[in-house]
Amino acid sequence: MKILVSDLDELETSEVLIEDCVGYLSIENHVLYYCDSNYNYQAYDLNKKTTTQILENIYYPVIKGNEVYYQLDQDDESLYCYDLTTKENKKLNDETTYDITIDGKYVYYLSKDDQEKYSLKRMNLEDEKVETIYNEQCEFFINDQFIYLSNGSQILQMNKENLETKTIKEVENRTMVLVGNKIIYASSTKVNCMNLSGKDDHVLFKNVVARNLQVLGNDIFMEGYEQSNGETFCVFNNEGQRYYLGENQTETFENVQDA
């Protein structure tokens, strides 16, 4: 796969920036970090147009300051930290580590035990103490006060301080994202939007099976399938406007519930 660069206001115009990329993108100090098809971690200098390989065969890299937190596949998928300045590499745990997310003094991740059971854990980066905060496979997203989780049948809200958890929506859902003060989630053949308390729930799009949602600033990228269009890649917002990638088509709706 390739990385293309485009202005969100002019998506019909784009250019290839990187020829070989599978994801894990981040930009720090005018350097674009990503994994290639061999899951080698690369740094592309946006000013000099040069590429430097940082690490080999890694997954879920996240940059915080001058450090990269990542999962090392060949070491039983354990968590590591690599210092971009000193080149020091440090192992942080000895368990499977997926979906790494950094928030404040914690690194959050999904882990899987020998019985294939998943749990959501977090490690304190100051003392490396690990605690289990949710005993189920889930998607999770974090804002200033809460962790929002989806286990496929519920969307939950967990307080980051005391870990008190409540269900804000009982709904079968395939995937979800957090965008500002909204939750966007895919359920059956619909994409819905609601506020962070589970209220004001309304349909954004019907007749679409969304497989993947990713946040792009204040917008959302969607990969899915529509009966009318087939395989679908589009960018949309919570106001009911979307742009199909690969097609010069924009739709605006007076009422997002009718979209």
PDB file of N, CA and C in Angstrom, residues 22 121 136 197 231 254:
ATOM      1  N   VAL A  22       2.115   0.043   5.527  1.00  0.00           N
ATOM      2  CA  VAL A  22       0.950  -0.696   6.013  1.00  0.00           C
ATOM      3  C   VAL A  22       0.245   0.037   7.158  1.00  0.00           C
ATOM      4  N   LYS A 121      -5.243  -3.659  29.975  1.00  0.00           N
ATOM      5  CA  LYS A 121      -4.333  -3.346  31.075  1.00  0.00           C
ATOM      6  C   LYS A 121      -3.727  -1.966  30.868  1.00  0.00           C
ATOM      7  N   GLU A 136     -12.051  -8.290  29.234  1.00  0.00           N
ATOM      8  CA  GLU A 136     -12.730  -8.721  28.012  1.00  0.00           C
ATOM      9  C   GLU A 136     -12.050  -8.057  26.817  1.00  0.00           C
ATOM     10  N   SER A 197     -22.544  10.782  26.495  1.00  0.00           N
ATOM     11  CA  SER A 197     -23.388  10.179  27.525  1.00  0.00           C
ATOM     12  C   SER A 197     -24.338   9.143  26.954  1.00  0.00           C
ATOM     13  N   GLU A 231     -17.543  -1.826  -2.688  1.00  0.00           N
ATOM     14  CA  GLU A 231     -16.480  -1.452  -1.753  1.00  0.00           C
ATOM     15  C   GLU A 231     -16.406   0.061  -1.643  1.00  0.00           C
ATOM     16  N   GLU A 254     -29.959  17.807   4.585  1.00  0.00           N
ATOM     17  CA  GLU A 254     -30.565  18.760   5.502  1.00  0.00           C
ATOM     18  C   GLU A 254     -30.800  18.112   6.875  1.00  0.00           C
TER      19      GLU A 254
END
